[in-house]
Structure formats: C-alpha cells, structure tokens
Amino acid sequence: FGYRLGMNDTPHDQPLTGVVPANGSIEVQIWYQPPEEGSQEKTTTLKYCENCLETLTLKGIGVKPVFAITPSSIDFGDLDEGQLAEDTFRVQNIGNYNVTVSAIGLEAGTSQEFTATPDSVMLPHVLAPTEEMVVNVSYTGVTPGEDLGRVQVDTDAWDDPMTPVSE
C-alpha cells in the first residue's frame, strides 16, 4: 500500500502530512501493489487535530495468473525412420485472472526432430479465465534411437516454487 498527496509519494516508514483548509478537504491517493499472492491488510491512522484520530483499514488481495497444461506428456511411441507423428496439448487458464502466453518453443537440449506451434493463435496471446489454446506438437524421427524433449510455455504467471520449470 502506498500514499500520495499531490505529486509526491510518501515513503512507507514516514507519515503523510498535509494541510486541510478550513471547511475544506484534500485528496489523498492510496494504491495497492500486491507483494505476493493472497490477502494483505494494513491499518493507518488519520490524525486531524491533537486529540482527533480515525483509523482506516486497507485491504487487498494479490491474485496471480494460473494455468494448466494437459496432457502433461506425449509419447509418440515407435515410429519408422522419417515417419511423421502429430499430437496436441492444451494450455488452459484455470485461474480468475488473465494469463498472457508470450512464447512457445522447444526447451534447450530438445531434439530438433520435434516442433511445437500454437494452433490458430498468434503470440503473445491473452487467455481469459477458463479459456484455452491448443498447441500442435509433431515429431519426425530422422535418426534411430530414442529422442526426448520438452516444450517451454512462457507466460506472465508468477514464479512459484510449486510450478515446474517447463510451465
């Protein structure tokens, strides 16, 4: 939470001071920038004369974009050399706040025999709550042996220790 009187921000550890004209008022801007997900609350005291105090409680809820990828893995099975296999996965907004998907590509170290491209949308793309997008994944085995890889989906979702790197 922050305060502003006129054009100057007030440091969080300093009182906000101003002069209210007789029979007048002043405008104080208060803003909220959540430091993390969840509910935050702050109480501030307004002192307008030596013994006159009013308490103002400020509340806000930090929300974050949340998304899910389904399925979480694709197995193309055994293929003849040069054979093309295709499948899809979905990126769905499962939160209550927009998620922006800014890029989709192969994670570093992934075989170039894989491709991953969004279906019918240009990136960046905003997913509203409950909205989803389809990503086409293809694999063409060029050399014998097992190929492994991961698709990286870059979003504006907050960093979260519970979110796998591939999301």
Rosetta silent file (secondary structure, phi, psi, omega in degrees, C-alpha in Angstrom):
SEQUENCE: FGYRLGMNDTPHDQPLTGVVPANGSIEVQIWYQPPEEGSQEKTTTLKYCENCLETLTLKGIGVKPVFAITPSSIDFGDLDEGQLAEDTFRVQNIGNYNVTVSAIGLEAGTSQEFTATPDSVMLPHVLAPTEEMVVNVSYTGVTPGEDLGRVQVDTDAWDDPMTPVSE
SCORE:     score description
SCORE:     0.000 S_00000001
   1 L     0.000  145.278  177.609    0.000    0.000    0.000 S_00000001
   2 E  -143.023  165.060 -177.179    1.222    3.477   -0.670 S_00000001
   3 E  -129.155  150.455  176.348    0.061    7.053   -0.223 S_00000001
   4 E  -147.299  134.595  173.663    0.360   10.174   -2.292 S_00000001
   5 E  -122.913  113.679 -174.625   -0.611   13.752   -1.614 S_00000001
   6 L    73.995 -132.162 -174.960   -0.189   15.840   -4.732 S_00000001
   7 L   -99.770   -2.501 -172.655    2.706   14.625   -6.889 S_00000001
   8 E  -107.508  128.487  172.815    4.942   13.153   -4.160 S_00000001
   9 E   -74.414  147.458  177.235    4.926    9.561   -2.910 S_00000001
  10 E  -103.065  127.826  176.807    5.389    9.153    0.820 S_00000001
  11 L   -56.805  146.722 -175.785    7.934    6.564    1.972 S_00000001
  12 L   -58.533  -28.279 -177.307    6.277    3.635    3.779 S_00000001
  13 L   -95.973    9.077 -178.856    8.036    4.436    7.066 S_00000001
  14 L  -117.140  146.804  175.931    7.132    8.150    7.049 S_00000001
  15 L   -73.969  149.079  174.704    3.852    9.858    7.991 S_00000001
  16 L   -89.322  125.840 -179.661    1.878   11.601    5.282 S_00000001
  17 L  -122.815  145.686  177.904    1.346   15.232    6.217 S_00000001
  18 L  -163.470  166.646 -179.366   -0.811   17.880    4.631 S_00000001
  19 L  -112.325  125.287  176.892   -2.874   20.936    5.483 S_00000001
  20 L   -97.386  122.650  179.859   -6.647   20.822    5.161 S_00000001
  21 L   -66.635  155.525  178.347   -8.131   24.274    4.600 S_00000001
  22 L   -54.606  132.852 -178.325  -10.951   25.420    6.899 S_00000001
  23 L    55.208   26.061 -177.182  -14.236   23.820    5.785 S_00000001
  24 L  -122.318 -164.558  179.464  -12.269   22.148    3.004 S_00000001
  25 L  -152.409  165.179  171.884  -10.752   18.845    2.046 S_00000001
  26 L  -131.318  154.500  178.808   -7.677   17.367    0.442 S_00000001
  27 L  -101.163  127.124  176.648   -7.381   14.372   -1.820 S_00000001
  28 E  -115.383  124.231  176.770   -5.072   11.566   -0.769 S_00000001
  29 E   -90.282  133.014  177.040   -4.378    8.837   -3.303 S_00000001
  30 E  -122.374  133.982  178.905   -3.892    5.358   -1.909 S_00000001
  31 E  -130.292  162.667 -177.920   -2.678    2.476   -4.072 S_00000001
  32 L  -132.212  123.318  174.733   -2.096   -1.192   -3.656 S_00000001
  33 L  -125.693  103.186 -173.174    0.607   -3.215   -5.352 S_00000001
  34 L   -62.195  131.697  178.119    0.497   -6.787   -4.027 S_00000001
  35 L   -80.696  -16.524 -177.907    3.893   -8.109   -2.939 S_00000001
  36 L  -165.019  171.728  177.010    2.655  -11.696   -3.223 S_00000001
  37 L   -69.887  145.446  176.328   -0.443  -13.779   -3.790 S_00000001
  38 E   113.294 -178.441 -175.767   -3.068  -13.700   -1.044 S_00000001
  39 E   -84.997  138.192  174.513   -4.759  -11.260    1.248 S_00000001
  40 E  -129.765  150.011  179.796   -2.953   -8.288    2.747 S_00000001
  41 E  -143.363  142.799  176.688   -4.203   -5.769    5.254 S_00000001
  42 E  -142.788  141.305  177.335   -2.804   -2.546    6.649 S_00000001
  43 E  -111.834  134.859  177.132   -4.227   -0.117    9.170 S_00000001
  44 E  -128.824  151.145 -177.810   -3.407    3.544    9.040 S_00000001
  45 E  -111.757  131.289  176.054   -4.397    6.312   11.416 S_00000001
  46 E  -100.929  122.217  179.497   -5.623    9.713   10.308 S_00000001
  47 E  -113.541  115.365 -175.625   -4.884   12.478   12.783 S_00000001
  48 E  -116.174   -0.668  167.323   -6.717   15.697   12.007 S_00000001
  49 E  -159.165  175.412 -173.303   -6.341   17.531   15.330 S_00000001
  50 L   -54.262  -40.793 -178.479   -4.319   16.985   18.508 S_00000001
  51 L  -116.498   16.803 -176.193   -6.803   14.507   20.003 S_00000001
  52 E  -109.660  111.141 -178.493   -8.778   13.536   16.885 S_00000001
  53 E  -126.868  140.519  173.136   -7.885   10.158   15.378 S_00000001
  54 E  -129.696  139.466  178.615   -9.619    7.987   12.802 S_00000001
  55 E  -103.463  134.729  178.849   -8.474    4.515   11.792 S_00000001
  56 E  -121.962  123.244  178.224   -8.651    3.410    8.188 S_00000001
  57 E   -99.543  127.211  178.946   -8.208   -0.263    7.304 S_00000001
  58 E  -108.578  131.580  179.813   -6.880   -1.014    3.831 S_00000001
  59 E  -131.029  146.992  176.136   -7.346   -4.495    2.357 S_00000001
  60 E  -154.873  156.645  177.647   -6.304   -6.069   -0.906 S_00000001
  61 E  -123.582  120.007  175.642   -5.962   -9.491   -2.451 S_00000001
  62 E   -80.077  125.409  177.928   -2.997  -10.301   -4.661 S_00000001
  63 L  -113.542  159.332  178.222   -4.036  -12.609   -7.499 S_00000001
  64 L  -136.758  150.912  172.973   -1.866  -14.394   -9.974 S_00000001
  65 L   -66.435  138.406  179.774   -2.374  -15.906  -13.364 S_00000001
  66 L  -133.348  135.725  179.239   -2.655  -19.698  -13.105 S_00000001
  67 E  -140.602  162.714  177.843   -2.622  -22.172  -15.958 S_00000001
  68 E  -130.110  148.647  175.889   -2.564  -25.894  -16.583 S_00000001
  69 E  -115.486  124.753  178.427   -1.076  -27.952  -19.398 S_00000001
  70 E  -135.874  136.289   -8.805   -2.901  -31.122  -20.415 S_00000001
  71 L   -71.119  166.715 -177.433   -1.788  -33.698  -21.075 S_00000001
  72 L   -84.269  -10.352  175.064    1.480  -33.228  -19.211 S_00000001
  73 L  -151.760  154.920  178.133    3.362  -35.594  -21.534 S_00000001
  74 L  -129.521  131.376  177.323    3.067  -37.002  -25.041 S_00000001
  75 L  -117.482  114.723 -179.282    4.532  -40.346  -26.134 S_00000001
  76 L   -82.589   -5.867  177.076    4.777  -40.814  -29.894 S_00000001
  77 L    70.276 -160.696  179.979    5.722  -44.464  -29.480 S_00000001
  78 L   -86.289  129.610 -179.781    7.810  -46.413  -32.015 S_00000001
  79 L  -130.060  150.066  172.752    7.991  -44.880  -35.486 S_00000001
  80 L   -71.201  149.903  178.633    9.732  -45.817  -38.692 S_00000001
  81 L   -55.329  128.492  179.656   12.598  -43.536  -39.667 S_00000001
  82 L    87.843   -6.955 -179.724   11.168  -40.483  -41.448 S_00000001
  83 L   -77.346  137.618  179.956    7.597  -41.135  -40.262 S_00000001
  84 E   -94.212  135.427  172.482    5.655  -38.102  -39.007 S_00000001
  85 E  -127.769  140.920 -177.999    3.601  -38.252  -35.788 S_00000001
  86 E  -132.104  148.710  176.659    1.404  -35.441  -34.512 S_00000001
  87 E  -156.523  179.589  179.516   -0.448  -34.707  -31.284 S_00000001
  88 E  -138.336  160.753  164.925   -1.641  -31.710  -29.274 S_00000001
  89 E  -136.693  165.377 -177.563   -1.708  -30.342  -25.760 S_00000001
  90 E  -118.500  141.152  171.119   -3.778  -27.563  -24.252 S_00000001
  91 E  -109.287  116.925 -176.672   -2.786  -24.545  -22.213 S_00000001
  92 E  -121.728  136.592  173.547   -5.793  -23.530  -20.113 S_00000001
  93 E   -77.642  111.082 -179.838   -6.280  -20.574  -17.803 S_00000001
  94 L  -104.414    8.789  179.508   -7.545  -22.197  -14.593 S_00000001
  95 L  -101.904 -165.806  179.717   -7.391  -19.006  -12.524 S_00000001
  96 L  -116.433   24.563 -177.537   -9.597  -15.948  -12.254 S_00000001
  97 L  -142.499  145.249 -178.535   -7.155  -13.513  -13.865 S_00000001
  98 L   -57.630  144.227  173.985   -5.908  -13.229  -17.466 S_00000001
  99 E  -117.935  130.336  175.413   -2.795  -15.205  -18.454 S_00000001
 100 E  -102.249  120.675  174.006   -0.599  -13.979  -21.300 S_00000001
 101 E   -92.131  114.020 -174.191    1.220  -16.698  -23.231 S_00000001
 102 E   -96.433  -26.997 -179.089    4.202  -14.898  -24.748 S_00000001
 103 E  -158.771  150.004  173.449    6.146  -17.755  -26.362 S_00000001
 104 E  -136.745  128.465 -179.284    6.025  -21.480  -27.039 S_00000001
 105 E  -164.832  179.424  178.880    9.110  -23.346  -28.164 S_00000001
 106 E   -79.587  134.836  177.019   11.409  -26.241  -27.594 S_00000001
 107 L   -68.187  150.178  178.928   13.323  -26.218  -24.321 S_00000001
 108 L   -51.859  135.590  178.734   17.125  -26.107  -24.626 S_00000001
 109 L    92.394   -7.082  179.806   18.527  -29.572  -25.336 S_00000001
 110 L   -78.240  138.522  178.492   15.380  -30.842  -27.045 S_00000001
 111 L   -57.047  137.133  178.354   15.860  -32.732  -30.312 S_00000001
 112 L   -74.026    2.812  175.572   15.104  -30.614  -33.369 S_00000001
 113 L   -78.916   -6.894  175.025   13.076  -33.568  -34.648 S_00000001
 114 E  -101.609  151.631  168.235   10.220  -32.109  -32.550 S_00000001
 115 E  -134.812  152.831  176.045    8.188  -28.976  -33.334 S_00000001
 116 E  -142.630  120.653 -178.377    5.648  -27.124  -31.193 S_00000001
 117 E  -139.699  140.014  176.861    3.404  -24.396  -32.595 S_00000001
 118 E   -64.123  145.610  178.685    0.215  -22.740  -31.339 S_00000001
 119 L   -97.193  116.887  171.629   -2.907  -23.675  -33.298 S_00000001
 120 L    68.549   14.825  175.243   -4.899  -20.741  -34.719 S_00000001
 121 L  -135.271  149.597  173.955   -3.500  -18.013  -32.433 S_00000001
 122 L   -96.758  147.246  177.781   -0.684  -15.517  -32.717 S_00000001
 123 L  -102.493  145.269    0.479    1.645  -14.929  -29.784 S_00000001
 124 L   -69.223  151.708 -179.201    1.560  -13.156  -27.449 S_00000001
 125 E  -134.721  133.131  179.776   -1.982  -14.358  -26.706 S_00000001
 126 E   -95.045  125.370  175.340   -4.158  -13.493  -23.700 S_00000001
 127 E  -101.921  116.874  174.820   -6.185  -16.333  -22.193 S_00000001
 128 L   -72.304  163.880  177.437   -9.195  -15.136  -20.212 S_00000001
 129 L   -51.393  134.936 -177.637  -10.307  -17.252  -17.240 S_00000001
 130 L    74.750  -10.968 -179.604  -11.390  -20.752  -18.420 S_00000001
 131 L   -74.455  151.980  178.466  -10.087  -20.045  -21.956 S_00000001
 132 E  -137.857  162.488  174.132   -7.619  -22.461  -23.504 S_00000001
 133 E  -132.286  150.839 -179.263   -5.360  -22.703  -26.522 S_00000001
 134 E  -100.606  138.741  176.176   -4.193  -25.741  -28.449 S_00000001
 135 E  -118.847  126.021  177.642   -0.525  -26.366  -29.221 S_00000001
 136 E   -85.982  132.567  177.703    0.396  -28.711  -32.073 S_00000001
 137 E  -123.546  131.840  176.865    3.385  -30.965  -31.458 S_00000001
 138 E  -129.421  157.102  179.065    4.984  -33.036  -34.185 S_00000001
 139 E  -142.917  129.735  173.001    7.851  -35.487  -34.300 S_00000001
 140 E  -125.995  110.731  179.270    9.695  -36.904  -37.278 S_00000001
 141 L   -71.051  117.595 -179.293   12.327  -39.468  -36.360 S_00000001
 142 L   -99.687  -35.993 -179.534   15.371  -38.831  -38.536 S_00000001
 143 L  -120.517  149.605  179.166   17.909  -40.987  -36.734 S_00000001
 144 L   -64.169  150.206  178.170   17.432  -44.343  -34.978 S_00000001
 145 L   112.947  171.798 -177.752   17.095  -44.291  -31.192 S_00000001
 146 L   -80.618  136.298  174.094   15.060  -42.552  -28.555 S_00000001
 147 L  -116.190  134.336  178.676   14.502  -38.791  -28.748 S_00000001
 148 L  -123.244  153.990  176.906   13.385  -36.826  -25.706 S_00000001
 149 L  -170.255  171.508  177.943   12.357  -33.240  -25.318 S_00000001
 150 L  -137.267  147.197  175.247   10.308  -30.651  -23.535 S_00000001
 151 E  -101.140  133.487  178.423    8.164  -27.776  -24.705 S_00000001
 152 E  -102.298  128.008  177.111    8.570  -24.483  -22.879 S_00000001
 153 E  -112.298  112.502 -179.771    5.494  -22.287  -22.425 S_00000001
 154 E   -93.230  126.921 -179.507    6.417  -18.733  -21.390 S_00000001
 155 E  -134.458  178.594  174.606    3.682  -16.821  -19.549 S_00000001
 156 L   -95.870   12.897  176.045    3.261  -13.894  -17.187 S_00000001
 157 L   -62.469  145.984 -179.027    2.311  -16.250  -14.353 S_00000001
 158 L   -64.051  151.475  170.981    4.283  -15.501  -11.188 S_00000001
 159 L   -65.167  133.641 -176.969    7.307  -17.556  -10.324 S_00000001
 160 L  -143.065  124.982 -177.806    6.133  -20.199   -7.918 S_00000001
 161 L   -60.320  -17.435  179.536    8.321  -22.893   -6.359 S_00000001
 162 L   -89.477   -3.675 -179.441    5.462  -25.354   -6.861 S_00000001
 163 L   -96.241  125.629  178.316    5.355  -24.724  -10.639 S_00000001
 164 L   -60.370  152.289 -178.851    7.562  -26.976  -12.765 S_00000001
 165 L   -58.164  -34.163 -175.478   10.200  -25.241  -14.880 S_00000001
 166 L   -68.937  -11.702  177.591    8.529  -26.454  -18.076 S_00000001
 167 L   -91.919    0.000    0.000    5.489  -24.309  -17.362 S_00000001
